[in-house]
CSV table of C-alpha atoms and ligand atoms in Angstrom, one decimal:
chain,number,residue,atom,x,y,z
A,271,MET,CA,87.5,7.9,-98.8
A,272,ASN,CA,91.0,8.5,-100.4
A,273,LYS,CA,94.0,7.8,-98.0
A,274,LYS,CA,95.9,10.9,-97.6
A,275,ILE,CA,100.2,11.3,-97.1
A,276,PHE,CA,101.7,13.8,-95.8
A,277,LEU,CA,105.6,14.9,-96.7
A,278,SER,CA,107.1,16.6,-93.9
A,279,ARG,CA,109.9,18.3,-96.1
A,280,ARG,CA,110.8,19.2,-100.1
A,281,ILE,CA,112.6,16.2,-101.5
A,282,PRO,CA,114.0,15.2,-104.6
A,283,ASP,CA,111.3,15.4,-107.6
A,284,ALA,CA,111.4,11.7,-108.3
A,285,GLY,CA,109.7,11.0,-105.0
A,286,ILE,CA,107.6,13.8,-105.4
A,287,ARG,CA,106.3,12.5,-108.9
A,288,LEU,CA,105.8,9.0,-107.3
A,289,LEU,CA,103.6,10.5,-104.7
A,290,LYS,CA,101.7,12.8,-107.4
A,291,ASP,CA,101.0,9.4,-109.5
A,292,SER,CA,100.2,7.4,-106.1
A,293,GLY,CA,96.5,8.3,-106.4
A,294,PHE,CA,96.7,9.1,-102.9
A,295,ASP,CA,95.9,12.2,-101.7
A,296,LEU,CA,98.8,14.5,-100.8
A,297,ASP,CA,99.8,17.3,-98.6
A,298,MET,CA,103.4,18.6,-98.7
A,299,HIS,CA,105.7,21.1,-96.4
A,300,GLN,CA,107.5,22.3,-99.5
A,301,GLN,CA,110.2,24.0,-97.6
A,302,ASP,CA,114.2,22.9,-96.6
A,303,GLU,CA,113.7,23.5,-92.8
A,304,PRO,CA,111.7,21.0,-90.5
A,305,LEU,CA,108.2,22.0,-88.9
A,306,PRO,CA,108.3,22.5,-85.5
A,307,PRO,CA,106.3,20.0,-83.5
A,308,GLU,CA,103.2,21.7,-82.9
A,309,ALA,CA,102.9,22.2,-86.7
A,310,LEU,CA,103.9,18.6,-87.7
A,311,ARG,CA,101.3,17.4,-85.3
A,312,GLU,CA,98.4,19.6,-86.8
A,313,LYS,CA,99.7,18.5,-90.5
A,314,VAL,CA,99.2,14.7,-89.3
A,315,ARG,CA,95.8,14.9,-87.7
A,316,ASP,CA,93.9,13.2,-90.7
A,317,VAL,CA,96.9,11.2,-92.6
A,318,GLN,CA,97.3,7.7,-93.3
A,319,GLY,CA,100.8,7.9,-94.4
A,320,LEU,CA,103.4,10.2,-93.2
A,321,ILE,CA,106.7,10.6,-95.1
A,322,CYS,CA,109.2,12.2,-92.6
A,323,LEU,CA,113.1,13.3,-92.0
A,324,LEU,CA,115.7,12.3,-89.7
A,325,ASP,CA,115.0,15.6,-87.8
A,326,ASP,CA,111.4,15.3,-87.5
A,327,THR,CA,110.9,14.2,-84.1
A,328,ILE,CA,107.9,11.3,-84.1
A,329,ASP,CA,107.3,10.9,-80.2
A,330,ALA,CA,104.4,9.6,-78.5
A,331,ALA,CA,103.0,13.0,-78.8
A,332,LEU,CA,102.8,13.3,-82.6
A,333,ILE,CA,101.5,9.8,-83.1
A,334,ASN,CA,98.6,10.5,-80.3
A,335,ALA,CA,97.6,13.6,-82.8
A,336,ALA,CA,97.2,10.9,-85.7
A,337,PRO,CA,94.7,8.8,-84.7
A,338,LYS,CA,94.5,7.3,-88.9
A,339,LEU,CA,98.3,6.9,-89.3
A,340,GLU,CA,99.3,3.6,-90.8
A,341,VAL,CA,103.1,4.1,-91.9
A,342,ILE,CA,105.6,6.5,-90.9
A,343,SER,CA,108.3,6.4,-93.6
A,344,ASN,CA,111.8,7.9,-92.4
A,345,MET,CA,113.6,9.3,-95.7
A,346,ALA,CA,117.0,7.8,-93.6
A,347,VAL,CA,118.4,4.4,-92.8
A,348,GLY,CA,119.2,5.9,-89.3
A,349,TYR,CA,115.6,6.2,-87.1
A,350,ASN,CA,116.7,7.2,-83.8
A,351,ASN,CA,114.0,10.4,-84.3
A,352,ILE,CA,111.1,7.7,-84.2
A,353,ASP,CA,109.5,6.2,-81.3
A,354,THR,CA,109.5,2.7,-82.8
A,355,GLY,CA,108.2,1.3,-79.6
A,356,TYR,CA,105.5,3.1,-79.0
A,357,ALA,CA,104.6,2.9,-82.9
A,358,LYS,CA,104.4,-0.4,-82.9
A,359,SER,CA,102.2,-0.9,-79.7
A,360,ARG,CA,99.6,1.3,-82.0
A,361,GLY,CA,99.9,-1.0,-84.9
A,362,ILE,CA,101.7,1.6,-87.2
A,363,ALA,CA,104.6,0.4,-89.5
A,364,VAL,CA,107.8,2.0,-89.6
A,365,CYS,CA,110.1,2.2,-92.5
A,366,ASN,CA,113.4,3.2,-93.4
A,367,THR,CA,115.7,3.3,-96.4
A,368,PRO,CA,118.6,1.1,-96.1
A,369,GLY,CA,121.5,-0.4,-98.6
A,370,ILE,CA,121.1,3.0,-100.7
A,371,LEU,CA,123.6,5.4,-98.8
A,372,THR,CA,126.2,2.6,-98.0
A,373,GLN,CA,128.5,3.3,-100.2
A,374,SER,CA,128.4,7.6,-100.3
A,375,THR,CA,128.4,7.8,-96.6
A,376,ALA,CA,131.6,5.2,-96.5
A,377,GLU,CA,132.9,7.4,-99.1
A,378,LEU,CA,132.4,10.5,-97.2
A,379,ALA,CA,134.1,9.2,-94.0
A,380,TRP,CA,137.3,8.5,-96.0
A,381,ALA,CA,137.0,12.3,-97.5
A,382,LEU,CA,136.9,13.2,-94.1
A,383,LEU,CA,139.5,11.3,-93.1
A,384,PHE,CA,141.6,12.7,-95.8
A,385,ALA,CA,140.5,16.1,-95.1
A,386,ILE,CA,141.2,16.0,-91.4
A,387,SER,CA,144.8,14.1,-91.7
A,388,ARG,CA,146.2,16.2,-94.7
A,389,ARG,CA,144.6,19.5,-93.2
A,390,ILE,CA,142.9,20.0,-96.8
A,391,PRO,CA,139.9,22.9,-96.0
A,392,GLU,CA,143.1,24.6,-93.6
A,393,ALA,CA,145.5,24.3,-96.8
A,394,ASP,CA,142.5,25.7,-99.1
A,395,THR,CA,141.6,28.5,-97.0
A,396,PHE,CA,145.6,29.4,-96.9
A,397,MET,CA,145.5,29.5,-100.4
A,398,ARG,CA,142.5,31.8,-100.9
A,399,GLU,CA,143.9,34.1,-98.1
A,400,GLY,CA,146.9,34.8,-100.5
A,401,ARG,CA,149.4,33.3,-98.0
A,402,PHE,CA,151.1,30.5,-100.0
A,403,SER,CA,154.6,31.9,-100.3
A,404,GLY,CA,156.8,28.7,-101.4
A,405,TRP,CA,157.2,25.3,-100.3
A,406,LYS,CA,158.2,24.9,-97.2
A,407,PRO,CA,159.6,21.7,-95.1
A,408,LEU,CA,157.2,22.4,-92.0
A,409,LEU,CA,154.3,23.8,-93.9
A,410,MET,CA,151.0,22.1,-93.4
A,411,LEU,CA,152.5,18.9,-92.0
A,412,GLY,CA,149.9,16.0,-91.4
A,413,GLY,CA,149.5,12.7,-90.5
A,414,ASP,CA,150.1,9.5,-92.6
A,415,ILE,CA,147.5,7.6,-93.9
A,416,SER,CA,148.8,4.2,-95.7
A,417,GLY,CA,150.4,1.5,-93.3
A,418,GLN,CA,148.7,3.2,-90.0
A,419,THR,CA,145.7,1.4,-87.8
A,420,LEU,CA,142.3,1.7,-88.7
A,421,GLY,CA,139.9,1.4,-86.2
A,422,VAL,CA,136.2,0.6,-87.2
A,423,ILE,CA,133.2,0.9,-84.5
A,424,GLY,CA,130.5,-0.7,-85.8
A,425,THR,CA,130.8,-3.0,-89.0
A,426,GLY,CA,127.1,-2.9,-90.5
A,427,ARG,CA,126.8,-2.4,-93.7
A,428,ILE,CA,128.5,1.1,-93.6
A,429,GLY,CA,131.2,0.7,-91.2
A,430,THR,CA,132.1,-2.7,-93.5
A,431,ALA,CA,132.1,-1.1,-96.8
A,432,PHE,CA,134.1,1.6,-95.3
A,433,ALA,CA,136.7,-1.0,-94.0
A,434,LEU,CA,136.8,-2.5,-97.3
A,435,MET,CA,138.0,0.4,-99.1
A,436,SER,CA,141.2,0.6,-96.9
A,437,LYS,CA,142.7,-2.0,-99.2
A,438,GLY,CA,144.6,0.2,-101.1
A,439,PHE,CA,146.0,1.8,-97.9
A,440,ASN,CA,147.8,-1.1,-96.5
A,441,MET,CA,146.4,-0.7,-93.1
A,442,ARG,CA,145.8,-2.8,-90.2
A,443,VAL,CA,142.2,-2.6,-89.5
A,444,LEU,CA,140.9,-3.3,-86.2
A,445,TYR,CA,137.0,-3.5,-85.2
A,446,SER,CA,134.8,-4.2,-82.2
A,447,GLY,CA,131.4,-5.8,-81.9
A,448,LYS,CA,130.3,-8.8,-83.4
A,449,PRO,CA,132.5,-10.9,-85.8
A,450,ASN,CA,132.9,-10.1,-89.8
A,451,PRO,CA,134.1,-12.8,-91.7
A,452,GLU,CA,134.1,-10.6,-95.0
A,453,LEU,CA,136.5,-8.4,-93.1
A,454,ASP,CA,138.4,-11.3,-91.7
A,455,LYS,CA,138.8,-12.6,-95.0
A,456,GLU,CA,139.7,-9.5,-97.1
A,457,LEU,CA,141.2,-7.5,-94.8
A,458,HIS,CA,142.6,-9.9,-91.9
A,459,ALA,CA,140.9,-7.8,-89.8
A,460,GLU,CA,141.4,-8.0,-86.1
A,461,ASN,CA,138.0,-8.3,-84.0
A,462,VAL,CA,139.3,-6.8,-80.8
A,463,ASP,CA,137.5,-4.8,-77.6
A,464,LEU,CA,136.4,-1.5,-77.7
A,465,GLU,CA,139.1,-0.2,-75.3
A,466,THR,CA,142.2,-2.2,-77.4
A,467,LEU,CA,140.6,-0.5,-80.8
A,468,ILE,CA,140.5,3.0,-79.2
A,469,ARG,CA,144.0,2.8,-77.8
A,470,GLU,CA,145.7,1.0,-81.0
A,471,SER,CA,144.1,2.8,-83.5
A,472,ASP,CA,145.9,6.3,-85.5
A,473,PHE,CA,142.1,6.5,-87.1
A,474,ILE,CA,138.8,5.9,-85.5
A,475,SER,CA,135.7,6.1,-87.4
A,476,LEU,CA,132.1,5.6,-85.8
A,477,HIS,CA,129.5,3.4,-87.8
A,478,ILE,CA,126.7,2.5,-85.2
A,479,PRO,CA,123.4,3.6,-85.0
A,480,LEU,CA,122.4,5.7,-82.1
A,481,ARG,CA,121.1,3.5,-79.2
A,482,LYS,CA,120.8,4.1,-75.5
A,483,GLU,CA,124.0,2.0,-75.1
A,484,ASN,CA,125.6,4.1,-77.9
A,485,HIS,CA,125.1,7.6,-76.0
A,486,HIS,CA,128.4,9.0,-75.5
A,487,LEU,CA,130.1,5.8,-76.2
A,488,ILE,CA,133.4,8.2,-77.1
A,489,GLY,CA,133.8,10.3,-73.9
A,490,LYS,CA,135.9,11.5,-71.4
A,491,LYS,CA,137.8,8.1,-70.7
A,492,GLU,CA,137.7,7.1,-74.3
A,493,PHE,CA,139.5,10.5,-75.2
A,494,THR,CA,141.9,9.7,-72.9
A,495,LEU,CA,142.9,6.2,-74.3
A,496,MET,CA,143.4,7.4,-77.5
A,497,LYS,CA,146.7,8.0,-78.8
A,498,PRO,CA,147.9,11.8,-79.2
A,499,THR,CA,148.1,11.4,-82.8
A,500,ALA,CA,145.1,9.8,-83.4
A,501,TYR,CA,141.7,11.1,-85.6
A,502,LEU,CA,138.2,10.4,-84.5
A,503,ILE,CA,135.8,10.7,-87.7
A,504,ASN,CA,131.9,10.7,-87.0
A,505,THR,CA,129.7,10.2,-90.1
A,506,ALA,CA,126.9,8.0,-87.8
A,507,ARG,CA,125.0,10.2,-85.1
A,508,GLY,CA,126.2,13.2,-83.2
A,509,PRO,CA,125.6,12.1,-79.5
A,510,VAL,CA,127.8,8.8,-79.9
A,511,VAL,CA,130.4,11.3,-79.1
A,512,ASP,CA,130.7,13.6,-76.0
A,513,GLU,CA,130.7,16.8,-78.0
A,514,ALA,CA,131.8,19.2,-75.1
A,515,GLU,CA,134.5,16.7,-74.1
A,516,LEU,CA,135.5,16.4,-77.9
A,517,VAL,CA,135.9,20.0,-77.8
A,518,ARG,CA,138.0,20.2,-74.6
A,519,VAL,CA,140.3,17.5,-75.7
A,520,LEU,CA,141.0,19.2,-79.5
A,521,LYS,CA,141.5,22.6,-77.6
A,522,ALA,CA,144.2,20.8,-75.2
A,523,GLY,CA,145.7,19.2,-78.5
A,524,ARG,CA,144.8,15.9,-76.7
A,525,ILE,CA,143.8,14.1,-79.6
A,526,ALA,CA,145.5,15.3,-83.7
A,527,GLY,CA,142.1,15.6,-84.7
A,528,ALA,CA,138.2,15.1,-85.4
A,529,ALA,CA,136.3,15.4,-88.7
A,530,LEU,CA,132.3,15.4,-88.0
A,531,ASP,CA,129.6,15.1,-90.4
A,532,VAL,CA,127.1,15.0,-87.5
A,533,TYR,CA,126.3,16.5,-84.2
A,534,GLU,CA,125.3,16.1,-80.8
A,535,ASN,CA,122.6,18.8,-80.9
A,536,GLU,CA,122.1,19.2,-84.3
A,537,PRO,CA,122.0,21.8,-86.3
A,538,ALA,CA,123.6,23.5,-83.2
A,539,LEU,CA,127.3,22.9,-82.4
A,540,THR,CA,129.1,22.7,-79.4
A,541,PRO,CA,130.4,26.4,-78.3
A,542,GLY,CA,134.2,26.5,-79.5
A,543,LEU,CA,133.8,23.9,-82.3
A,544,THR,CA,134.0,25.9,-85.3
A,545,GLU,CA,137.0,28.2,-83.6
A,546,LEU,CA,139.5,25.0,-84.0
A,547,ASP,CA,142.1,24.6,-86.9
A,548,ASN,CA,142.1,20.8,-85.9
A,549,VAL,CA,138.7,19.7,-86.9
A,550,VAL,CA,136.8,19.3,-90.1
A,551,LEU,CA,133.1,19.8,-90.1
A,552,ALA,CA,130.6,18.7,-92.9
A,553,PRO,CA,126.7,19.7,-92.7
A,554,HIS,CA,125.3,16.0,-92.5
A,555,ILE,CA,126.1,15.0,-96.2
A,556,GLY,CA,126.8,11.4,-96.0
A,557,SER,CA,124.0,10.7,-98.5
A,558,ALA,CA,124.3,14.2,-100.4
A,559,THR,CA,125.3,12.7,-103.8
A,560,VAL,CA,122.2,13.5,-106.4
A,561,PRO,CA,121.8,9.7,-107.6
A,562,VAL,CA,121.6,8.7,-103.9
A,563,ARG,CA,119.3,11.3,-102.9
A,564,ASN,CA,117.1,10.7,-105.3
A,565,ARG,CA,117.1,7.1,-104.6
A,566,LEU,CA,116.3,7.8,-101.2
A,567,ALA,CA,113.5,9.7,-102.0
A,568,VAL,CA,111.9,7.0,-104.2
A,569,MET,CA,112.4,4.5,-101.8
A,570,ALA,CA,110.8,6.3,-98.9
A,571,VAL,CA,107.8,7.3,-101.0
A,572,ASP,CA,107.8,3.5,-102.1
A,573,ASN,CA,107.8,2.0,-98.7
A,574,CYS,CA,104.9,4.3,-97.4
A,575,LEU,CA,103.0,3.6,-100.9
A,576,LYS,CA,103.2,0.0,-100.3
A,577,ILE,CA,102.1,-0.4,-96.7
A,578,LEU,CA,99.0,1.7,-97.2
A,579,ARG,CA,98.1,-0.4,-100.1
A,580,GLY,CA,98.3,-3.5,-97.9
A,581,GLU,CA,101.4,-5.0,-99.8
A,582,SER,CA,104.7,-6.0,-98.0
A,583,CYS,CA,107.2,-4.0,-97.3
A,584,GLU,CA,110.8,-5.4,-97.3
A,585,ASN,CA,112.1,-1.9,-95.7
A,586,ARG,CA,109.5,-2.2,-92.4
A,587,ILE,CA,111.2,-2.0,-89.5
A,588,VAL,CA,108.3,-2.9,-87.1
B,176,DGY,C1,121.0,8.4,-92.4
B,176,DGY,O1,120.3,8.2,-93.7
B,176,DGY,O2,120.7,7.9,-91.4
B,176,DGY,C2,121.7,9.4,-93.0
B,176,DGY,O3,122.3,9.9,-91.9
B,176,DGY,C3,121.5,10.3,-93.9
B,176,DGY,O4,122.8,10.9,-94.5
């Protein structure tokens, strides 16, 4: 009998075409919204391949509901939505889509950095509301970027690309975690402990995966350490930041601002967040360019097909 794949969401056509040409049987949830967990469990009952998204929870209950499952292919580089340990214990391969979204996510982090420090969304709203009555010395003052200190937490692929993009701005670059010879050589970056980075940075940008040890890495204590003129940028995963605490410090003007692409309880936002001017909010669009999303879809499908065909797959995590 032919193997069967379930695709949990509407994805770019390039991926769908590859799936349709694969010769495997196919079932698709052709909607933009995720299926509720029980409906997803029902869909995977007799499939060998599952192509899923970062907001599908692939836990033990889901895996147990899919006795024939051979591969879980996540169309994302982050895979905190999957119980990889349990999948491994059941002999199920898990794949992700690394590399493709490195530049686009780093670019979005810069876009957010500019947006919050130069108050671009606020300025745009101001203009659309017809409130511009002429140049004023005190109108929409923001923070400097050039010459400031950039703190990069997590210097994997995306964090490194983000840091390297600072080259034109003559910034002092601090990073925490493992030594990164490329950043040391290219930027004379300083590898410092987390506390020093938080204390000394004018911009702190998060580029770490969501793991237990990173949950609320930025919380009450860290906000207290930040300069009152500093900005926080998060394009990594929401739960790395204590969002309720962030709302409190933004409300109190304890830090200058924050720009977020990811949220602790995505898609829900912590009450109060949308009422603040010193925050810029984006709807998890780090990888949202047409070419990147096409390539992500193709890679996620290709990973799944390779495993089902018994071929090796370089993007296999377990
Ligand atoms: C990922 O792939 O993990 C990103 O968050 C998607 O934008």
